[in-house]
Short mmCIF file of C-alpha atoms in Angstrom, two decimals:
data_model
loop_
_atom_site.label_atom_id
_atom_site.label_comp_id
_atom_site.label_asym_id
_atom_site.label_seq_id
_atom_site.Cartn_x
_atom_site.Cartn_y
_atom_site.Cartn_z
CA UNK D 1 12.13 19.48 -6.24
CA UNK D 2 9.77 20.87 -9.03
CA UNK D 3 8.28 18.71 -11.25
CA UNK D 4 9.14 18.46 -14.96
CA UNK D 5 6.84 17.42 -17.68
CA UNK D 6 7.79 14.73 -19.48
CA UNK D 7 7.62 14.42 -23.27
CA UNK D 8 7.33 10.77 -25.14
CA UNK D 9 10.29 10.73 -25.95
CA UNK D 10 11.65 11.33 -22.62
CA UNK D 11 10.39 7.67 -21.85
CA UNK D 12 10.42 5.89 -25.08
CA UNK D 13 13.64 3.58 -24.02
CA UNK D 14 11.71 2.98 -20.42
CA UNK D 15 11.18 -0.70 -22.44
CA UNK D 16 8.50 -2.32 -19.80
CA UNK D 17 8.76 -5.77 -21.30
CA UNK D 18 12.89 -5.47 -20.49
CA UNK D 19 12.87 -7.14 -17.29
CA UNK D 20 10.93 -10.02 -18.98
CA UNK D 21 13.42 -10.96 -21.40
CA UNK D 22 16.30 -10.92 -18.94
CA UNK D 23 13.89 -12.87 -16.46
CA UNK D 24 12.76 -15.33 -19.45
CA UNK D 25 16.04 -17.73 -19.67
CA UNK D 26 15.11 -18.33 -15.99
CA UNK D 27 11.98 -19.12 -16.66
CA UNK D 28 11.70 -21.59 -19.18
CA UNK D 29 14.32 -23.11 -17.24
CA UNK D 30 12.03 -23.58 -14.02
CA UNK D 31 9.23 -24.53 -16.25
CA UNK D 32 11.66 -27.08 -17.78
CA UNK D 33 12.67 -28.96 -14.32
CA UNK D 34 9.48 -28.51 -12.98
CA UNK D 35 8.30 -30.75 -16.09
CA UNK D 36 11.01 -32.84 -15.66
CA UNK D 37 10.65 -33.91 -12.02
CA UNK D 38 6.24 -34.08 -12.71
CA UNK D 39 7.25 -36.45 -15.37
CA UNK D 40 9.60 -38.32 -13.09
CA UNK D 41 7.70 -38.81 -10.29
CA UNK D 42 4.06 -39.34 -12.39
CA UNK D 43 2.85 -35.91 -11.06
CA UNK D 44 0.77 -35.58 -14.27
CA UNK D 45 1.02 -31.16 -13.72
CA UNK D 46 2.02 -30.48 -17.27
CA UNK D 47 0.18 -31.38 -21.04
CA UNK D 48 1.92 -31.23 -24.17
CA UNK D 49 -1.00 -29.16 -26.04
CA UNK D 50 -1.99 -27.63 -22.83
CA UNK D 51 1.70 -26.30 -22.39
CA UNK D 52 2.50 -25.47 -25.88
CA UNK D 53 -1.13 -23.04 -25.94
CA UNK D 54 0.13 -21.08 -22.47
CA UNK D 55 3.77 -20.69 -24.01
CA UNK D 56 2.20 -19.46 -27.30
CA UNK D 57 -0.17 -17.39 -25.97
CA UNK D 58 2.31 -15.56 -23.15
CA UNK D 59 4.69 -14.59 -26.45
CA UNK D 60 2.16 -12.89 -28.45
CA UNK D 61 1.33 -11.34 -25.28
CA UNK D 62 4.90 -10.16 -24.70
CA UNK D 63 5.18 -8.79 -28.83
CA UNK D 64 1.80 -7.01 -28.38
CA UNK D 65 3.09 -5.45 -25.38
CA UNK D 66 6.13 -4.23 -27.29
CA UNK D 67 4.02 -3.17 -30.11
CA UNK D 68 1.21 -1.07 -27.78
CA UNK D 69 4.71 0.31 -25.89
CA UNK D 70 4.22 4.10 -27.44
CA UNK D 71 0.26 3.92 -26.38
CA UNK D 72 0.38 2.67 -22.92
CA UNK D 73 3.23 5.36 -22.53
CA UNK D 74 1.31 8.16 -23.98
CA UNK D 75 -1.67 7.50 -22.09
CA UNK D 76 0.54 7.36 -18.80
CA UNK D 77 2.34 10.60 -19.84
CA UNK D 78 -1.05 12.96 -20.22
CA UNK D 79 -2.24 12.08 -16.70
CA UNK D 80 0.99 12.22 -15.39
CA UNK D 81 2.11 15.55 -16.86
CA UNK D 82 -1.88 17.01 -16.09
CA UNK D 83 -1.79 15.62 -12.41
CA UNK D 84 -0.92 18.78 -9.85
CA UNK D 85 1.00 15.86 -7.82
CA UNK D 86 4.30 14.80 -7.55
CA UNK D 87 6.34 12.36 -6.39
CA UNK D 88 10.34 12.42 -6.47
CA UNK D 89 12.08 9.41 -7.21
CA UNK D 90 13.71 8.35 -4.34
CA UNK D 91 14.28 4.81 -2.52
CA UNK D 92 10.95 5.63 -0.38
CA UNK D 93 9.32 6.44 -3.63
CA UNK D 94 9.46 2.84 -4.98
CA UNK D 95 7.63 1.27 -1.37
CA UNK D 96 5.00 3.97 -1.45
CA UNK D 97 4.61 3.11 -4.94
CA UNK D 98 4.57 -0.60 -4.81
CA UNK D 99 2.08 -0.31 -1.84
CA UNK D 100 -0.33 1.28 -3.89
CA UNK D 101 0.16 -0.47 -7.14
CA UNK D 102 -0.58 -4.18 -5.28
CA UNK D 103 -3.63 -2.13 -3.18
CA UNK D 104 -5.01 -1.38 -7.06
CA UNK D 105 -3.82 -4.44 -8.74
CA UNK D 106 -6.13 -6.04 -5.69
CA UNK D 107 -9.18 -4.34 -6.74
CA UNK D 108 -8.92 -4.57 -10.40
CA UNK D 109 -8.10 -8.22 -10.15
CA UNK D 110 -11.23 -8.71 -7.91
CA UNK D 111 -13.65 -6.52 -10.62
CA UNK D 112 -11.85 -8.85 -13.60
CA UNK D 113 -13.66 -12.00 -11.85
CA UNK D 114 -16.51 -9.56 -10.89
CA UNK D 115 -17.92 -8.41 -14.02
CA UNK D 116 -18.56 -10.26 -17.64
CA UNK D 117 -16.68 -7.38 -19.23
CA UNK D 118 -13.39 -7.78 -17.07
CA UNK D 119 -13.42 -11.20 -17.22
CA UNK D 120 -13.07 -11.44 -20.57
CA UNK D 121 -9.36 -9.82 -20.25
CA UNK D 122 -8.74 -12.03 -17.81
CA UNK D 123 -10.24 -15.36 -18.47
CA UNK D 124 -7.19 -16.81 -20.50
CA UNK D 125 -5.37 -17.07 -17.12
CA UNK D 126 -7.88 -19.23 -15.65
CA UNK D 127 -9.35 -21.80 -18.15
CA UNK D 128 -6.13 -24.62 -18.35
CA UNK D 129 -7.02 -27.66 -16.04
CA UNK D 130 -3.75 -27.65 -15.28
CA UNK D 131 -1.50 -26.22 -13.06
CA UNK D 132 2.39 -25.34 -13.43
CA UNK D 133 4.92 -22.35 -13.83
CA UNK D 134 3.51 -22.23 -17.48
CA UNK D 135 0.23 -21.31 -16.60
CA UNK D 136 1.31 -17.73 -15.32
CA UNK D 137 2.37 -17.27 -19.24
CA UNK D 138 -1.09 -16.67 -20.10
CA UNK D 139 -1.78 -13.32 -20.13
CA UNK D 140 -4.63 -12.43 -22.10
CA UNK D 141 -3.95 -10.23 -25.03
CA UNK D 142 -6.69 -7.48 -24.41
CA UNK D 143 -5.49 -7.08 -20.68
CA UNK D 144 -4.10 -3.63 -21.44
CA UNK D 145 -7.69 -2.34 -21.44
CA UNK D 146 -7.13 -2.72 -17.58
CA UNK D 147 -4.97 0.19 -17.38
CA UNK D 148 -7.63 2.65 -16.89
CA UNK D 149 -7.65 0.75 -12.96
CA UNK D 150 -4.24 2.44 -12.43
CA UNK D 151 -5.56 5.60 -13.04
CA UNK D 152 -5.21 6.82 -8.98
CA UNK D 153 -1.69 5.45 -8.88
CA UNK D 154 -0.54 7.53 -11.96
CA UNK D 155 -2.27 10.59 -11.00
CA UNK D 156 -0.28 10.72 -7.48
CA UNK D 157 2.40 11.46 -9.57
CA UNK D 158 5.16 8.89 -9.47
CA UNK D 159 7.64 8.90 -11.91
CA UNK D 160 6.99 6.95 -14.85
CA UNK D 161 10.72 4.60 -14.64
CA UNK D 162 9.32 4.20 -10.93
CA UNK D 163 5.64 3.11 -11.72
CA UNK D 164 6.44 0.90 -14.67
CA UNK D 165 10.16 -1.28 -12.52
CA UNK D 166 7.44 -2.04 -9.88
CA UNK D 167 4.33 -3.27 -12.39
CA UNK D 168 7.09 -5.38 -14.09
CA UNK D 169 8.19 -6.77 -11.00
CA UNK D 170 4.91 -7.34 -10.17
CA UNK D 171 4.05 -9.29 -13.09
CA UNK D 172 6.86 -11.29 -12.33
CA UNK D 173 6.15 -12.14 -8.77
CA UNK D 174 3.04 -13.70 -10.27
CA UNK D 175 5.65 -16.39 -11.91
CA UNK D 176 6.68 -18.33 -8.93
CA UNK D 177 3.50 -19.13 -7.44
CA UNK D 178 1.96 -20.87 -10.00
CA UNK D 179 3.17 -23.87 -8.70
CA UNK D 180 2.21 -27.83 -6.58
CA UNK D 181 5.74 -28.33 -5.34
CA UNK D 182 6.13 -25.38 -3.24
CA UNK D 183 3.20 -25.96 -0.37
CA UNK D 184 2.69 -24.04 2.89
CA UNK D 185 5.25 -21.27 3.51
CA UNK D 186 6.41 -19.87 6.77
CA UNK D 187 3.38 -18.61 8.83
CA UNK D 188 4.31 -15.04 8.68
CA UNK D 189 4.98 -15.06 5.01
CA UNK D 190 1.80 -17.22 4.34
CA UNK D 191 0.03 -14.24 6.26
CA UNK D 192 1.55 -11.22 4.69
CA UNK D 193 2.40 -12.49 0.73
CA UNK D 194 0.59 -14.19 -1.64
CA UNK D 195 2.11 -17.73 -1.55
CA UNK D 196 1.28 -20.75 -4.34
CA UNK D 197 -0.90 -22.16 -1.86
CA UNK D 198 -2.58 -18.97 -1.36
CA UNK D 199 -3.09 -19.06 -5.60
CA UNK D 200 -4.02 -22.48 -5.66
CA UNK D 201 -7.43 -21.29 -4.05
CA UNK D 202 -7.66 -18.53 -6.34
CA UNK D 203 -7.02 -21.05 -9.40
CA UNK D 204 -9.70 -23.75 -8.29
CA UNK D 205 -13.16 -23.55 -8.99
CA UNK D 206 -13.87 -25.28 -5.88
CA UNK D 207 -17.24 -23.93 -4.63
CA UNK D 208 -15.76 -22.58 -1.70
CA UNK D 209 -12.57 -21.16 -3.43
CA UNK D 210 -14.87 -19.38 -5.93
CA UNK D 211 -13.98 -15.92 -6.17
CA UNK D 212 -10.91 -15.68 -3.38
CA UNK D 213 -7.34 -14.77 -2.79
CA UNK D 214 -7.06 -11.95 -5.00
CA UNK D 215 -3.88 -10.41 -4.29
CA UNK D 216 -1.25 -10.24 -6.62
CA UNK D 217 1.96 -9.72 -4.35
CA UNK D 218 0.30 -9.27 -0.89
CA UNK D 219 -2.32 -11.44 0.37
CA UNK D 220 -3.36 -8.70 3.15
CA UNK D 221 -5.72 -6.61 1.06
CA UNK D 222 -8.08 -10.20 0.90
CA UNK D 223 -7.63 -10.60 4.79
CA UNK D 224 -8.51 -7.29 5.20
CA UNK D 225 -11.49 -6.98 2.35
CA UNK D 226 -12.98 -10.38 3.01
CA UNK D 227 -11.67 -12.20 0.28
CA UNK D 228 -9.42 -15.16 2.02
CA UNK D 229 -9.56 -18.78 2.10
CA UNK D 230 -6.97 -21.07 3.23
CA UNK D 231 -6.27 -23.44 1.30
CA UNK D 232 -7.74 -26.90 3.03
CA UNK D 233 -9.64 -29.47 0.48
CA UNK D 234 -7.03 -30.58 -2.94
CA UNK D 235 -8.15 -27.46 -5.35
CA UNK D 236 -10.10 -28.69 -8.97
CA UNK D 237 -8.42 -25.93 -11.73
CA UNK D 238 -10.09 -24.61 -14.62
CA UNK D 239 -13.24 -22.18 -15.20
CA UNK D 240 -17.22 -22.96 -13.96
CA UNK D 241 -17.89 -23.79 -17.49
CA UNK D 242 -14.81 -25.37 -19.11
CA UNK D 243 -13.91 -24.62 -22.74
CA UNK D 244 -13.00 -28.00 -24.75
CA UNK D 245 -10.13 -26.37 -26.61
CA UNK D 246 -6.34 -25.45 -27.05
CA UNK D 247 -6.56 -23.48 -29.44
CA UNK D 248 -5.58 -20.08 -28.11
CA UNK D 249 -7.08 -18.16 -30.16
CA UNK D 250 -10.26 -19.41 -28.90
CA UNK D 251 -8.74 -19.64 -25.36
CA UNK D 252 -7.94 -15.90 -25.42
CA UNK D 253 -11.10 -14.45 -27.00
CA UNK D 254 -14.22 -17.08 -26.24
CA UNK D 255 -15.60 -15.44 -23.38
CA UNK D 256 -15.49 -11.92 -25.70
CA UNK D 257 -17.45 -14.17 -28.17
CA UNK D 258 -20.19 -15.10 -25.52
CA UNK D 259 -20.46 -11.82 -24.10
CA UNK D 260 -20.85 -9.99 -27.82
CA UNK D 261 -23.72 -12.72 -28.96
CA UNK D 262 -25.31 -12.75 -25.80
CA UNK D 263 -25.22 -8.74 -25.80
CA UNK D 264 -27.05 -8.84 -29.11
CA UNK D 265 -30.01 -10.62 -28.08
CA UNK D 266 -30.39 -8.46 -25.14
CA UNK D 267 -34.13 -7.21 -24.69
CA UNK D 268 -32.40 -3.05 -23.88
CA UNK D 269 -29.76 -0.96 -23.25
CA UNK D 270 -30.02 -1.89 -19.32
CA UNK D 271 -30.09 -5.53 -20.19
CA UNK D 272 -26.80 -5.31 -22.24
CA UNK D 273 -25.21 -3.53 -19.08
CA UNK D 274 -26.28 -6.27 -17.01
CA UNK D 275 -25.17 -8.63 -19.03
CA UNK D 276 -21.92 -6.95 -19.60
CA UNK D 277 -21.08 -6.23 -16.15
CA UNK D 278 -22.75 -9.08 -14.13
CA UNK D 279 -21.39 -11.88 -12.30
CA UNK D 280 -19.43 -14.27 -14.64
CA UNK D 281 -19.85 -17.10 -12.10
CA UNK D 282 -23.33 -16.54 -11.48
CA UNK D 283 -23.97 -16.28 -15.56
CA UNK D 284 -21.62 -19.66 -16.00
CA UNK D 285 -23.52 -21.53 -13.55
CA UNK D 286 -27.05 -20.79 -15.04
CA UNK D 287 -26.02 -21.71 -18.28
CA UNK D 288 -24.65 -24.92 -16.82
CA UNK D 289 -27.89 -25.44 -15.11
CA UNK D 290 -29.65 -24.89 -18.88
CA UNK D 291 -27.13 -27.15 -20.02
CA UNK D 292 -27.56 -30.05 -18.29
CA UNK D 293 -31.44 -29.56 -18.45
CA UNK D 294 -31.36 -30.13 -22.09
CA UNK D 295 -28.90 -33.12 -21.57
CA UNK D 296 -31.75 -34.37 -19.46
CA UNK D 297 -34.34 -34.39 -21.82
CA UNK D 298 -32.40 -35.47 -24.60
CA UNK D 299 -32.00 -39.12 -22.64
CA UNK D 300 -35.32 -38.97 -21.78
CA UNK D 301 -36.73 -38.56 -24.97
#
């Protein structure tokens, strides 16, 4: 079958944030017994502020998504009308495609806890101390910047109703296993999917969880990469150096704040890059270090 170029138009009712609003009813009403039964039984997994800041900040999300629709579909549609590749939609066409959208989603989820820069679009998801179904709505609202990372999976040429059903159901696998009540799985699902206990690690900032279990629907890409840890020792949630906020505003952009004033006092251009695109862990845990060295000598004094 020859390929056909697509025009924006052609795509401009392919509604990506669709599937969410059918899926959200469900949702909420997951979140809501999952509250319930923590309250019941004294769990102590949800916060009012806490909640209300992830359900706030996943909305936006959502309404910027709908807003930045005709952009992320334009830049899909030049690389997928300039790519000499193509891929007809078919049943086998969805696998292939959802093999090598988790394979990418792996490595650009692995660079976003990498590298100052990424983190930034990516921080909101980690910095609640708490966690629930709710904490899968945050979604940071500058993680479209991230599609450049699925670059290689739009340039093989899949169709663009293919490529964007499996990101959405991607997304939405990331719902469930945000969860305590679900613990170990079946061995050979724990081996081949991501599983809430396999996100639990990847949640904690646990020194041995640091930086693990990046998978977003199969856990195989960390097994094979290096990346695992089983999940052994009760996981501590929230970020190496914990923002004392919920406002999400601040939640969403403070690590873009840090990285911008710390960028301006950089001594060069090769500083700034370093800065930009160095470890966020190792940069956290320095400034703790700083941090609690000037705590020192204040009680001293």
């Amino acid at each position: 079958m020859e390929k056909v170029k697509l025009s924006l138009e052609d795509v401009a009712n392919l509604d990506f944030t669709t599937i969410i609003w059918i899926a959200a009813p469900v949702m909420f009403s997951l979140v809501a017994l999952e509250s319930y039964f923590s309250y019941k039984q004294n769990k102590k997994l949800y916060e009012g502020k806490d909640f209300l800041a992830s359900t706030f900040i996943g909305v936006v999300n959502i309404l910027l998504n709908g807003v930045m629709k005709l952009g992320v579909f334009a830049f899909f549609l030049f690389f997928y009308n300039i790519t000499p590749f193509y891929i007809p939609m078919t049943w086998w066409s969805f696998i292939l495609c959802f093999i090598a959208l988790d394979f990418v989603r792996y490595w650009s989820h692995r660079i976003a806890h990498e590298q100052r820069f990424w983190w930034s679009t990516h921080v909101v998801h980690h910095n609640s101390e708490y966690y629930n179904l709710s904490t899968s709505f945050r979604l940071s609202w500058t993680q479209n910047l991230k599609i450049i990372f699925f670059l290689p999976v739009i340039l093989m040429g899949f169709h663009p109703f293919v490529f964007l059903v499996i990101h959405q159901l991607e997304v939405l696998y990331q719902f469930w296993i945000h969860t305590e009540y679900i613990k170990k799985l079946p061995k050979p699902i724990e081996y081949i999917f991501t599983t809430p206990s396999h996100h639990r690690v990847h949640h904690s900032k646990n020194e041995k969880y640091l930086d693990k279990n990046y998978g977003s629907t199969l856990i195989i890409w960390d097994r094979i990469f290096g990346t695992f840890e089983e999940e052994v020792e009760k996981p501590v949630y929230g970020i190496t150096k914990p923002i004392d906020t919920y406002n999400p505003f601040m939640l969403v952009f403070h690590e873009w704040i840090a990285l911008f004033k710390d960028m301006t006092k950089a001594k060069s251009a090769k500083h700034a890059f370093q800065m930009a695109f160095g470890s966020p862990v190792d940069y956290h845990k320095t400034e703790m270090k700083k941090m609690k060295v000037k705590q020192a000598g204040l009680k001293n004094k």
